[in-house]
XYZ file of N, CA and C in Angstrom:
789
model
N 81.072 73.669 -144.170
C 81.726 74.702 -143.363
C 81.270 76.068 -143.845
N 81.045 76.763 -142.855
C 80.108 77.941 -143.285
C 81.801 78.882 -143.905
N 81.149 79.688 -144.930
C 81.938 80.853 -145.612
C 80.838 81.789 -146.189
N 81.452 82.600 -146.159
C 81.030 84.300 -146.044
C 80.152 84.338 -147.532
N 79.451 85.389 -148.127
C 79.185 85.584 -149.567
C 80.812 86.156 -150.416
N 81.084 87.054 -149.373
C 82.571 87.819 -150.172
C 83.265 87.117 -149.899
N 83.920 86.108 -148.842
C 84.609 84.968 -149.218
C 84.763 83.991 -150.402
N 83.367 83.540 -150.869
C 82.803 82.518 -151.572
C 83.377 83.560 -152.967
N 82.861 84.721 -153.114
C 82.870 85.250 -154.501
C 84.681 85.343 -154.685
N 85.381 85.725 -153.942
C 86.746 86.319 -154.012
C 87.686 84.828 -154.769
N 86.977 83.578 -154.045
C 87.513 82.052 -154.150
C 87.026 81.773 -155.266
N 85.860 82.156 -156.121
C 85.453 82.344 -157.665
C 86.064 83.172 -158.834
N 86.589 84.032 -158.446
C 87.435 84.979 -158.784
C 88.755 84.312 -159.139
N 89.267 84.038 -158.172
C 90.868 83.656 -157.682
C 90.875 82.495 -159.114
N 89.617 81.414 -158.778
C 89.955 80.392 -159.642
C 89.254 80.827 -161.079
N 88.916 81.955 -161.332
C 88.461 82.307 -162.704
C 89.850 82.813 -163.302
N 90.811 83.569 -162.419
C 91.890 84.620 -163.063
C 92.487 83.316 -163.514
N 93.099 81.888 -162.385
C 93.751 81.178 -162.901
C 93.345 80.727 -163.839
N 92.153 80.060 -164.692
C 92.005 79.779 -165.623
C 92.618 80.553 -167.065
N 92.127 81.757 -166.685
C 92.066 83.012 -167.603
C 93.391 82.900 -167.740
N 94.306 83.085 -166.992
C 96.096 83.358 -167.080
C 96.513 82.187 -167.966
N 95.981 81.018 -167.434
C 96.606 79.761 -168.703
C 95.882 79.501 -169.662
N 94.984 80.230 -169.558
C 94.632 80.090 -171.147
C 94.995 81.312 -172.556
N 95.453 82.546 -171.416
C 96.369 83.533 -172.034
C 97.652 82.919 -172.527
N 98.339 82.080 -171.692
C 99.677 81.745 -172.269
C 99.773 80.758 -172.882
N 98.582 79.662 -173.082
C 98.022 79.157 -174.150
C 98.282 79.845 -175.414
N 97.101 81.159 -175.261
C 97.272 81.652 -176.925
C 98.257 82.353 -177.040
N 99.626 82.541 -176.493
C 100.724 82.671 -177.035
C 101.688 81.788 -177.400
N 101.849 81.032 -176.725
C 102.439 79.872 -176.787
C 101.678 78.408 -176.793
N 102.294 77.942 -177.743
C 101.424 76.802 -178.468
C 101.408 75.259 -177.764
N 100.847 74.197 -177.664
C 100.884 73.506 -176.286
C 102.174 72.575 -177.203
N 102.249 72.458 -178.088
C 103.770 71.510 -178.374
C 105.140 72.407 -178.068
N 104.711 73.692 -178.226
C 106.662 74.326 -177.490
C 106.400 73.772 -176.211
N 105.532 73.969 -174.989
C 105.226 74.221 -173.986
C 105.227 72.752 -173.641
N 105.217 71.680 -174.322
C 105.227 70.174 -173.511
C 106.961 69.847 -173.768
N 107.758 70.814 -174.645
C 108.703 70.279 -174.876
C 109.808 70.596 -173.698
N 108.730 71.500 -172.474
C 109.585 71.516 -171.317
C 108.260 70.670 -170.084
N 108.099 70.029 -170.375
C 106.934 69.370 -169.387
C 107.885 68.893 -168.472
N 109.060 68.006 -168.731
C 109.541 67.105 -167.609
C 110.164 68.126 -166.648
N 110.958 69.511 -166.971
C 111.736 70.234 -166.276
C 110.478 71.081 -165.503
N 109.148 70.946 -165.779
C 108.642 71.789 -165.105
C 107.507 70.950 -164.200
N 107.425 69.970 -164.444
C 106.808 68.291 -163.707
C 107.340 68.687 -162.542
N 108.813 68.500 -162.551
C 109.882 67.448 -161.567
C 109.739 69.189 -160.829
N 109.844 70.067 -161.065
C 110.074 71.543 -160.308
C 109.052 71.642 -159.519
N 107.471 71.624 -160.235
C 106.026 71.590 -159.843
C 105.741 70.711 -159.003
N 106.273 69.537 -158.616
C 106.367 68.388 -157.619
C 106.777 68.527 -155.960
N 108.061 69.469 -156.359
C 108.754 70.050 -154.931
C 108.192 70.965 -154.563
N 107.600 71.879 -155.618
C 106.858 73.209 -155.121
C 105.625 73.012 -154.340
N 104.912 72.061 -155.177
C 103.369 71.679 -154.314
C 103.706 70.969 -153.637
N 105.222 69.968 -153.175
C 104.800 69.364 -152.017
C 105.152 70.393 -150.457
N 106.504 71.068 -150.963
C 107.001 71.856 -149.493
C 105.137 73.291 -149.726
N 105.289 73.558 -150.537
C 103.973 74.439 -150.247
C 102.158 74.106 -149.822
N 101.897 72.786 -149.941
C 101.173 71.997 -149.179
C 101.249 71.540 -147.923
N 102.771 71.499 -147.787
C 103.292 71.230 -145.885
C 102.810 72.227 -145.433
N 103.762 73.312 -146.046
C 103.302 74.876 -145.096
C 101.935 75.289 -144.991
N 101.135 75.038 -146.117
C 99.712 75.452 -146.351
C 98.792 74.569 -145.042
N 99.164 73.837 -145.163
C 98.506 72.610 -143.651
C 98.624 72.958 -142.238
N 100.233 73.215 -142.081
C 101.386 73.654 -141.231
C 100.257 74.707 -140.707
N 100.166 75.891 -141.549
C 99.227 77.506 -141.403
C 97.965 76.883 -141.045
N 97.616 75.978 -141.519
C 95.817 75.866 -141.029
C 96.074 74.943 -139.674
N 96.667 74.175 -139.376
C 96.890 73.632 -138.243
C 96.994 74.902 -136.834
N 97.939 75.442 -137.271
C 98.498 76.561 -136.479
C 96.885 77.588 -136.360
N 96.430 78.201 -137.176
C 95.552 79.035 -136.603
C 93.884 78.339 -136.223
N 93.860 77.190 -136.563
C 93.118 76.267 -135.863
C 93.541 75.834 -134.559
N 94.147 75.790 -134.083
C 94.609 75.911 -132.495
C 94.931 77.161 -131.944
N 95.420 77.812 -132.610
C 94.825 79.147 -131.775
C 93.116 79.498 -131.377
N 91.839 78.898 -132.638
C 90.876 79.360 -132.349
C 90.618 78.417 -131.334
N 90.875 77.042 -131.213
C 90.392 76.177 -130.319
C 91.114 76.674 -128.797
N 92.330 76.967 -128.951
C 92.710 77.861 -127.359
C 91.925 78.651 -127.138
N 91.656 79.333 -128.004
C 90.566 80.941 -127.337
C 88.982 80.147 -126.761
N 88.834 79.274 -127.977
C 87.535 78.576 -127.273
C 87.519 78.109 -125.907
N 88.743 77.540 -125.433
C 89.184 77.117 -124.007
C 89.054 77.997 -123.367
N 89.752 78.913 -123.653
C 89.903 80.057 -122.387
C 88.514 80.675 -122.046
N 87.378 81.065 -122.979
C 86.193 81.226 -122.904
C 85.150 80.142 -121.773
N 85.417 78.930 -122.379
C 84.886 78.182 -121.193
C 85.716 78.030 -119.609
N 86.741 78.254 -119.504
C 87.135 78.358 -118.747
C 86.720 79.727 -117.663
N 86.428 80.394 -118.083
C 86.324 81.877 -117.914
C 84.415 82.093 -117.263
N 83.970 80.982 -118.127
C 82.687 81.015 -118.088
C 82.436 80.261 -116.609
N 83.502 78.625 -116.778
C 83.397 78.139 -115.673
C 83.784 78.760 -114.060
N 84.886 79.942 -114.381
C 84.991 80.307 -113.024
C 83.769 81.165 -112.510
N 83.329 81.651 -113.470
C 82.032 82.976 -113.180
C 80.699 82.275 -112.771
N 81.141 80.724 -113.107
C 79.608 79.843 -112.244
C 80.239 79.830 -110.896
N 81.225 79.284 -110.825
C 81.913 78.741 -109.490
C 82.026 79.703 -108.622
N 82.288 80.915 -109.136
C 82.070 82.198 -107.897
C 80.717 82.529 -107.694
N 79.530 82.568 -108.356
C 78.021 82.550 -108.372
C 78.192 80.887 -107.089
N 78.456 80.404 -107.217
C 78.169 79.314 -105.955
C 78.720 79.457 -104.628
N 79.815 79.891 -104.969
C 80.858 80.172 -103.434
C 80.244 81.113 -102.763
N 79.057 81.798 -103.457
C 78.214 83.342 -102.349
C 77.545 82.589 -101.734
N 76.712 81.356 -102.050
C 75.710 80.457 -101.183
C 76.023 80.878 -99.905
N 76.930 80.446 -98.838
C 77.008 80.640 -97.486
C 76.983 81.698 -96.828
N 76.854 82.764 -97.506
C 77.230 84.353 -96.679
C 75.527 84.499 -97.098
N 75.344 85.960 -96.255
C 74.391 86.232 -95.671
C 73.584 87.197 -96.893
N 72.423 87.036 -97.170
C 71.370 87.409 -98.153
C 72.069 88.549 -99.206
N 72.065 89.697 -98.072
C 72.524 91.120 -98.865
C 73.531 90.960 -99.240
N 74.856 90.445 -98.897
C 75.953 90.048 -99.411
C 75.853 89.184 -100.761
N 75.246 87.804 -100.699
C 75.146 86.974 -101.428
C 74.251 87.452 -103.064
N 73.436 88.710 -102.455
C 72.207 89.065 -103.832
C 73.607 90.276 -104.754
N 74.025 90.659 -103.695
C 75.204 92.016 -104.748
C 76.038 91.486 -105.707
N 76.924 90.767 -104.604
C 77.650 89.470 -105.463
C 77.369 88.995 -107.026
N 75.949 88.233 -106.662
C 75.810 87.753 -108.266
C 74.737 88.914 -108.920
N 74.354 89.813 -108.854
C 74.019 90.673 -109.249
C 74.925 91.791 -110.126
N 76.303 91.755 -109.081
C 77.629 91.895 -109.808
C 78.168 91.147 -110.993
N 78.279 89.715 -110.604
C 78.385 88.702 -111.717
C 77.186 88.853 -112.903
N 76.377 88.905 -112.451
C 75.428 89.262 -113.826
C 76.014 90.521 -115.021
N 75.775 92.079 -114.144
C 76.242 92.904 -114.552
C 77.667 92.360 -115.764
N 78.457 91.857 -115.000
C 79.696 91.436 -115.770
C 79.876 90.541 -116.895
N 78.496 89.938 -116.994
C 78.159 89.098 -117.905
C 77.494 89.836 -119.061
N 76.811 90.548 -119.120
C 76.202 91.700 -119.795
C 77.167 92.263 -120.291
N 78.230 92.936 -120.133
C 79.478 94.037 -120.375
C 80.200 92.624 -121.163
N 80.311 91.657 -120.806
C 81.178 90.914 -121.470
C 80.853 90.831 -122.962
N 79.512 90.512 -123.106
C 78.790 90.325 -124.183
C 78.247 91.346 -124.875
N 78.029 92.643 -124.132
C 77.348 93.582 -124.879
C 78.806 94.604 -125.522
N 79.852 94.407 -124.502
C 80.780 95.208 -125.564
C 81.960 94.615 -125.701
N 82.871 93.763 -124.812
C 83.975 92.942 -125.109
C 83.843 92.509 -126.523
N 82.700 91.558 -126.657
C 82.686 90.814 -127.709
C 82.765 91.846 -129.099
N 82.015 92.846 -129.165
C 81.799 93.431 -130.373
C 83.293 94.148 -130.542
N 84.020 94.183 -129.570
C 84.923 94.904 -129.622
C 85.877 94.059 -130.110
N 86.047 92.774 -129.659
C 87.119 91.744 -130.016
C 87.038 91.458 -131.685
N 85.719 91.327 -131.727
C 85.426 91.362 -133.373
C 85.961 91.802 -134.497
N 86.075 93.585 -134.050
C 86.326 94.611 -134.871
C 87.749 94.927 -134.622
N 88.443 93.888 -133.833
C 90.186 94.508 -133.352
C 90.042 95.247 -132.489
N 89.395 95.471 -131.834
C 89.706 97.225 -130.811
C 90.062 96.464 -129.454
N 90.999 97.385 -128.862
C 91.276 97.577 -128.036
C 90.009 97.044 -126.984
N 90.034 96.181 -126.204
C 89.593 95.666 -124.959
C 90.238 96.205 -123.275
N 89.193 97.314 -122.998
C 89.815 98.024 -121.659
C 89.822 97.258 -120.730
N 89.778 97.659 -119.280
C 90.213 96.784 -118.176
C 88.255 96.949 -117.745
N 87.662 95.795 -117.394
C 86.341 95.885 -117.166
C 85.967 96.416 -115.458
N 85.352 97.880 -115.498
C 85.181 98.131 -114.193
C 84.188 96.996 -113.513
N 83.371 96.141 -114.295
C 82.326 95.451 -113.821
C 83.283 93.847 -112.747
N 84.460 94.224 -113.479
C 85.364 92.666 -112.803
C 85.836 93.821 -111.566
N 85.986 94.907 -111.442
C 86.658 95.354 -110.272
C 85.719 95.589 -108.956
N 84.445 95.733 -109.758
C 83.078 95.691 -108.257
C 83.298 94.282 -107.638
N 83.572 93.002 -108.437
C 83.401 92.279 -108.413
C 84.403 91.818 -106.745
N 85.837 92.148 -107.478
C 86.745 92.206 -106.445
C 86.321 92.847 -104.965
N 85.247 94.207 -105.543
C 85.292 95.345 -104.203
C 84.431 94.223 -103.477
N 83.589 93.729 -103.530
C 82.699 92.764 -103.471
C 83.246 91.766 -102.321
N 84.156 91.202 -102.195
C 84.656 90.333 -101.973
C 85.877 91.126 -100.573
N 85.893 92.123 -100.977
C 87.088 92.991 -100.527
C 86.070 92.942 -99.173
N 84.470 93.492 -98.997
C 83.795 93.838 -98.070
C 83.175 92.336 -97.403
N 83.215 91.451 -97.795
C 82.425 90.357 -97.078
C 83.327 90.002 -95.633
N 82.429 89.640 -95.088
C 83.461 89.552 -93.497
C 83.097 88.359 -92.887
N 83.303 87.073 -93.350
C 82.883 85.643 -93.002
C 82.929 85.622 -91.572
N 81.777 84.819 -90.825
C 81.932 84.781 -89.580
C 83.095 83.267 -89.309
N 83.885 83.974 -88.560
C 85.249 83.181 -88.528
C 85.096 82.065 -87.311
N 83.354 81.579 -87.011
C 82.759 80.684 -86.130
C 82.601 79.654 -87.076
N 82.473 80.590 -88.234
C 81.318 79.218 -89.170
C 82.136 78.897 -90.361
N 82.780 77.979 -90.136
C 83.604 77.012 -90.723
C 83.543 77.175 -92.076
N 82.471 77.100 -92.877
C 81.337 76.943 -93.953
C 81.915 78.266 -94.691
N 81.712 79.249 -94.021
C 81.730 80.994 -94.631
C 83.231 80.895 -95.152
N 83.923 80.352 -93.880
C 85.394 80.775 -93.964
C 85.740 79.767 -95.443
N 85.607 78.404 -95.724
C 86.127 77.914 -96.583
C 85.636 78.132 -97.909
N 85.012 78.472 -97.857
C 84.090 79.392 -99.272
C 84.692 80.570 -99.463
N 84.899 81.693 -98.602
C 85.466 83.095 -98.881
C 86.531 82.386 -99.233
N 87.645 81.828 -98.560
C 89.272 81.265 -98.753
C 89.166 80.737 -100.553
N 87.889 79.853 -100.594
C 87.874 79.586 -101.943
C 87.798 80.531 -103.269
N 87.165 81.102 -102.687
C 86.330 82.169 -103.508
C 87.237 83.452 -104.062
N 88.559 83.490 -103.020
C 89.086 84.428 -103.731
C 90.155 83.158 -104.277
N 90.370 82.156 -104.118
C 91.743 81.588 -104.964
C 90.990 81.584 -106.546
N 89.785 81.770 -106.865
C 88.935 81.504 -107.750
C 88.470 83.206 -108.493
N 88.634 83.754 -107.539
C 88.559 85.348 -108.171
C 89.885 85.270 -108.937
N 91.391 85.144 -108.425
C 92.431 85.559 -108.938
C 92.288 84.838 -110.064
N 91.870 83.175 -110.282
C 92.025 82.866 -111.668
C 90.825 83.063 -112.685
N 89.497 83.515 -112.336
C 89.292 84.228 -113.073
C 89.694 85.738 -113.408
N 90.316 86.270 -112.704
C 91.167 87.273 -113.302
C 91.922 87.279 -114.698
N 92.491 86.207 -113.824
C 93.752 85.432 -114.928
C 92.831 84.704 -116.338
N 91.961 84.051 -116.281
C 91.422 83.839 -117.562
C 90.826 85.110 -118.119
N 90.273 86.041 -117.905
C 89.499 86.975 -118.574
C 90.945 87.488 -119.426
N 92.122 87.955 -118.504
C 93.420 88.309 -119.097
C 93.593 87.691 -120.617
N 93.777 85.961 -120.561
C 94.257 85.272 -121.689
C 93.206 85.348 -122.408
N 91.680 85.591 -122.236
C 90.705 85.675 -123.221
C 91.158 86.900 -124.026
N 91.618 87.950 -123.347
C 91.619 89.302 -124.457
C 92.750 88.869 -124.626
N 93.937 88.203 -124.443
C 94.824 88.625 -125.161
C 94.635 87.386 -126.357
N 94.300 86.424 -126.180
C 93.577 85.418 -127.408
C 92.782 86.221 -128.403
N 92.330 87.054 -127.978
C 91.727 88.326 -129.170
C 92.889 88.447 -129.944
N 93.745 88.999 -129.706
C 94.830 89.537 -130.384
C 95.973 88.882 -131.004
N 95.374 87.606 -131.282
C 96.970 86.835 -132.285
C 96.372 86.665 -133.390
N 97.128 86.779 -134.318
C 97.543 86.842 -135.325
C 98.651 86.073 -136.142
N 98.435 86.004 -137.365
C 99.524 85.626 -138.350
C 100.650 86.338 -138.606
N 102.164 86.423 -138.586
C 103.022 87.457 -138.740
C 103.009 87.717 -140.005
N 103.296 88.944 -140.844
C 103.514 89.347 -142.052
C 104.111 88.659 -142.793
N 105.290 88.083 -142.595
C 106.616 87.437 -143.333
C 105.552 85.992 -143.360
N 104.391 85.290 -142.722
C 104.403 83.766 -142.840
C 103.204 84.388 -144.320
N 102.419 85.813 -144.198
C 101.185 85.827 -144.905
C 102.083 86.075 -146.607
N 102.973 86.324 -146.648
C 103.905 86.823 -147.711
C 104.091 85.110 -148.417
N 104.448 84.121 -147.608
C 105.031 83.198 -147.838
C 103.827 82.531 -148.481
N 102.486 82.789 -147.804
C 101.558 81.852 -148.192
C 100.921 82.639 -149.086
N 100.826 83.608 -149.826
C 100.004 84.113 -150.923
C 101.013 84.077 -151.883
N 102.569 84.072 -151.772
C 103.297 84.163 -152.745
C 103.659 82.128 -153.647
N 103.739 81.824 -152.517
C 103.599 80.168 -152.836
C 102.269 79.654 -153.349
N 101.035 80.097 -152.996
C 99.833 80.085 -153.637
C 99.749 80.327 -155.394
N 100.278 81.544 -155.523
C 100.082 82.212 -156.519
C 101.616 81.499 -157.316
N 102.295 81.005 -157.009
C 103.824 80.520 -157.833
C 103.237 78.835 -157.945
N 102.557 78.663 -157.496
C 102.023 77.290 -157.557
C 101.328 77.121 -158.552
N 100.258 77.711 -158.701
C 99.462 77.799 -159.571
C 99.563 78.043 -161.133
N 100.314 79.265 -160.829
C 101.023 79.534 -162.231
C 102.109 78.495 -163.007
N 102.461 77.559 -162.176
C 103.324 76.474 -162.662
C 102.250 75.586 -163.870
N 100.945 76.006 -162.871
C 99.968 74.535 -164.270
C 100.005 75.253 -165.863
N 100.181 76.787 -165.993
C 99.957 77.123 -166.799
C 101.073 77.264 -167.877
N 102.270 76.608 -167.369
C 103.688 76.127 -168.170
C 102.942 74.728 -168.680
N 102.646 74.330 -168.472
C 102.445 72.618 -169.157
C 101.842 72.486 -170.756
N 102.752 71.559 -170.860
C 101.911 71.554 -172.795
C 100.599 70.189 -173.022
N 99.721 70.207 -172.942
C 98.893 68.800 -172.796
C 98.068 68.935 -174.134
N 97.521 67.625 -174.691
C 97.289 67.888 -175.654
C 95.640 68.247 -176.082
N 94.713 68.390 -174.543
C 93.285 68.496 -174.764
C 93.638 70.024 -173.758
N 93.161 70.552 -174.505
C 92.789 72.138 -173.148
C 92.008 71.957 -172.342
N 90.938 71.367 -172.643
C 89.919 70.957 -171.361
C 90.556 70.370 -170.137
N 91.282 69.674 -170.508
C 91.695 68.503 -169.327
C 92.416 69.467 -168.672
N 93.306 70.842 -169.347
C 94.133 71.756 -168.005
C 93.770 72.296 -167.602
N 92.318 72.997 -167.961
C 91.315 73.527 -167.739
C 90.926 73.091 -166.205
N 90.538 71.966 -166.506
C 89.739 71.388 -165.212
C 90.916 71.100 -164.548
N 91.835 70.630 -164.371
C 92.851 70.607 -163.511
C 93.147 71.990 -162.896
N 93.901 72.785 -163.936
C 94.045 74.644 -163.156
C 92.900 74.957 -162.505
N 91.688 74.707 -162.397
C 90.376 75.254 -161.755
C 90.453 74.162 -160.419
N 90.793 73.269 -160.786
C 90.153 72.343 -159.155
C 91.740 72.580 -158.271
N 93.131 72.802 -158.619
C 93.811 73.489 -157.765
C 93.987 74.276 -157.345
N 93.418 75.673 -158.374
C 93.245 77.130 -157.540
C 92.324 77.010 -156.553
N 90.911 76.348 -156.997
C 90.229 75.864 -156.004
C 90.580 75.752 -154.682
N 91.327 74.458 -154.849
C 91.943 73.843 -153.449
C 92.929 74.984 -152.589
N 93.981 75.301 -153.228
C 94.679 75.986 -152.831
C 94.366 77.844 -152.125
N 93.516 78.042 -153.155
C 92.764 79.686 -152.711
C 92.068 79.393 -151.539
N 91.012 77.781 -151.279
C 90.281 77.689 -150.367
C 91.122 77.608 -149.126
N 92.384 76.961 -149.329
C 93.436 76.615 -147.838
C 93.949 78.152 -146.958
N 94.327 79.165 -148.575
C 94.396 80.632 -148.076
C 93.108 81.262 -147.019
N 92.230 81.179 -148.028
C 91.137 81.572 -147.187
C 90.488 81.210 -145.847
N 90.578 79.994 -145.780
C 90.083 79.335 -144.223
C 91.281 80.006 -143.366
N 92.020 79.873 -143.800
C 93.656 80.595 -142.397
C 93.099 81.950 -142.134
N 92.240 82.798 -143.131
C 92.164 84.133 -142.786
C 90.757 84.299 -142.486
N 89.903 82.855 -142.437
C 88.800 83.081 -141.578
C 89.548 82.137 -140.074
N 90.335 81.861 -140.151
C 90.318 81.271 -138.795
C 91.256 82.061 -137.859
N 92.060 83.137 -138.089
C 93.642 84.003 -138.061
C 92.743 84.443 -136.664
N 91.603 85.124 -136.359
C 91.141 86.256 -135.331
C 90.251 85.074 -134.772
N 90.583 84.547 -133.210
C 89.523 83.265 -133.164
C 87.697 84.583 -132.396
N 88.215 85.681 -132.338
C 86.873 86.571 -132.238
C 86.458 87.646 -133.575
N 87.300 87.611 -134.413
C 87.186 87.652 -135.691
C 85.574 87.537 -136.599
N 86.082 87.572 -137.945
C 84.732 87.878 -138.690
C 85.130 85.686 -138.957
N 83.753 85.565 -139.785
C 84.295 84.295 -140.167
C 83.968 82.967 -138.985
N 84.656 81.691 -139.030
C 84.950 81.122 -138.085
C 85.592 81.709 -136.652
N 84.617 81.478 -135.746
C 85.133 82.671 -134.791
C 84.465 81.723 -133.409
N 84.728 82.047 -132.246
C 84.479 82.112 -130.819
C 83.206 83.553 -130.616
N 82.179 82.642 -130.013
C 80.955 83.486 -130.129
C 80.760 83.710 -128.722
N 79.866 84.699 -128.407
C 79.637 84.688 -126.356
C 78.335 83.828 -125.889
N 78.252 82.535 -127.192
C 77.182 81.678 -126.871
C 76.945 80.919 -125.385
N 78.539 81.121 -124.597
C 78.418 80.626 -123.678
C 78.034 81.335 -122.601
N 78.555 82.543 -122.638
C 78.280 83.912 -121.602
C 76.769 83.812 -121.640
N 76.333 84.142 -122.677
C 74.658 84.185 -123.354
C 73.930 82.964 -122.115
N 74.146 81.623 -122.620
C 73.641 80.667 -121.936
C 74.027 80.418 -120.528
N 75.037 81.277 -119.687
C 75.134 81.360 -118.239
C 74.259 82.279 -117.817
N 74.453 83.982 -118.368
C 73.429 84.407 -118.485
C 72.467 84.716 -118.020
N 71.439 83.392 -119.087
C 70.385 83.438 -118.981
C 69.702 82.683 -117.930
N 70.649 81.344 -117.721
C 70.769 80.454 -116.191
C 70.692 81.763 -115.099
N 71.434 82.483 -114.959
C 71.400 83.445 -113.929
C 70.471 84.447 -113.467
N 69.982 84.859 -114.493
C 68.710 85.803 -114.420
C 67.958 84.947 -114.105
N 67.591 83.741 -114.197
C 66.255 82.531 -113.900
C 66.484 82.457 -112.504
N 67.907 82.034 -112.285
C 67.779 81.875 -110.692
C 67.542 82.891 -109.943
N 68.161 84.143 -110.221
C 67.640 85.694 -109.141
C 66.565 85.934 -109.083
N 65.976 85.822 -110.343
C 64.341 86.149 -110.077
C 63.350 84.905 -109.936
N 64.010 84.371 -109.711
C 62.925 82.365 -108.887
C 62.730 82.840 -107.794
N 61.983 83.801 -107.263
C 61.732 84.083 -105.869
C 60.661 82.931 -105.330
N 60.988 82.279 -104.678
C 59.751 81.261 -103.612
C 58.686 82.066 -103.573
N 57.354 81.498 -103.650
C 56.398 81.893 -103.174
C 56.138 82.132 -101.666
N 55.212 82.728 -100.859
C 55.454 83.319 -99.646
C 54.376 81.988 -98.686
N 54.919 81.416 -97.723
C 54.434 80.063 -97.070
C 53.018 80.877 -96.731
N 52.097 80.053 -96.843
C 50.416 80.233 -96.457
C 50.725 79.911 -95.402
């Protein structure tokens, strides 16, 4: 699973301090005072890592379905912007070339600034390129002979409104987040967890050694994936415009596939 360089170093860190901290209270306290409370701090350390492993799961579950919703809504979003590129087929040349020429345009703006914008948190405006889109549609005048025009326009806008409606839940899928009070819960249970290994009295240091290092480990790594996964357009594990990209580029192929001219 891909992670960052400053991710990777911060999760080296995290599990260097824990070492460092129990081996500080090591050299104050000697490992026979310190085993002579082992059982009261066993049986404590047991409940702590198990309700703080629920929640720690609980949190990665939770913002792992948020990124996989945003991924939805993206294809979804992608799929209506083919399906209206098809519904122009029946109307008449000049109509039909603005149309997805429009849709192109909108594909470009999606990717050239939505995305960078969703990235960095900012604010996502209302896209004038989706409102040509509408004007678009506002001007076509199906000939109300030809069966064909009419059930395509009729389609075409029940299919405008819900891509409306998906572009909506895409930006606002930009914008969730973890609440303060759950990020409090999970760095403070992280860090009270950990510090529990460094109460124990054992009689090889190595062996707590390697134990305190492979749970900060575990535990710093569970923090960290939640806060690469928290923004599903975010830095990190994220929702990319790989799909916009690859419609796209389908689209520009087809506008400019001009037929050759009949001999």
């Amino acid at each position: 699973m891909f992670m960052p360089p400053g991710t990777l170093a911060l999760l080296l860190v995290a599990v260097l301090a824990s070492v460092g901290g129990m081996i500080v209270v090591r050299r104050f306290i000697p490992a026979h005072k310190l085993s002579e409370n082992n059982e009261y701090v066993g049986f404590t350390f047991s409940i702590l890592s198990l309700v703080y492993g629920i929640y720690l799961a609980f949190t990665v579950v939770v913002v792992w379905q948020q990124l996989d919703d945003a991924d939805e809504k993206v294809a979804r979003e992608v799929a209506l912007v083919n399906t209206l590129w098809r519904n122009a087929e029946p109307f008449p040349a000049a109509d039909r070339m603005r149309l997805r020429r429009h849709l192109i345009a909108y594909l470009h703006d999606v990717i050239e600034n939505d995305f960078p914008k969703m990235e960095h948190g900012l604010e996502t405006t209302m896209n004038e390129k989706n409102d040509v889109i509408w004007d678009d549609y506002y001007q076509l005048s199906p000939d109300p002979n030809d069966i064909r025009q009419v059930s395509f326009y009729r389609e075409g806008l029940d299919r405008l409104n819900d891509f409306a409606m998906a572009r909506r839940l895409r930006i606002l899928a930009s914008n969730n987040s973890l609440p303060t009070s759950m990020w409090v819960l999970l760095i403070a249970g992280a860090v009270g967890t950990i510090m529990f290994t460094w109460f124990y009295g054992t009689r090889y240091l190595s062996i707590q050694i390697a134990a305190t290092a492979f749970l900060s480990a575990v535990i710093v790594y569970g923090v960290l994936l939640v806060s690469m996964l928290e923004y599903p357009f975010g830095n990190g594990l994220r929702v990319t415009p790989a799909a916009y990209e690859e419609l796209l580029h389908t689209f520009e192929t087809r506008i400019n596939d001009v037929p050759p001219p009949a001999r």
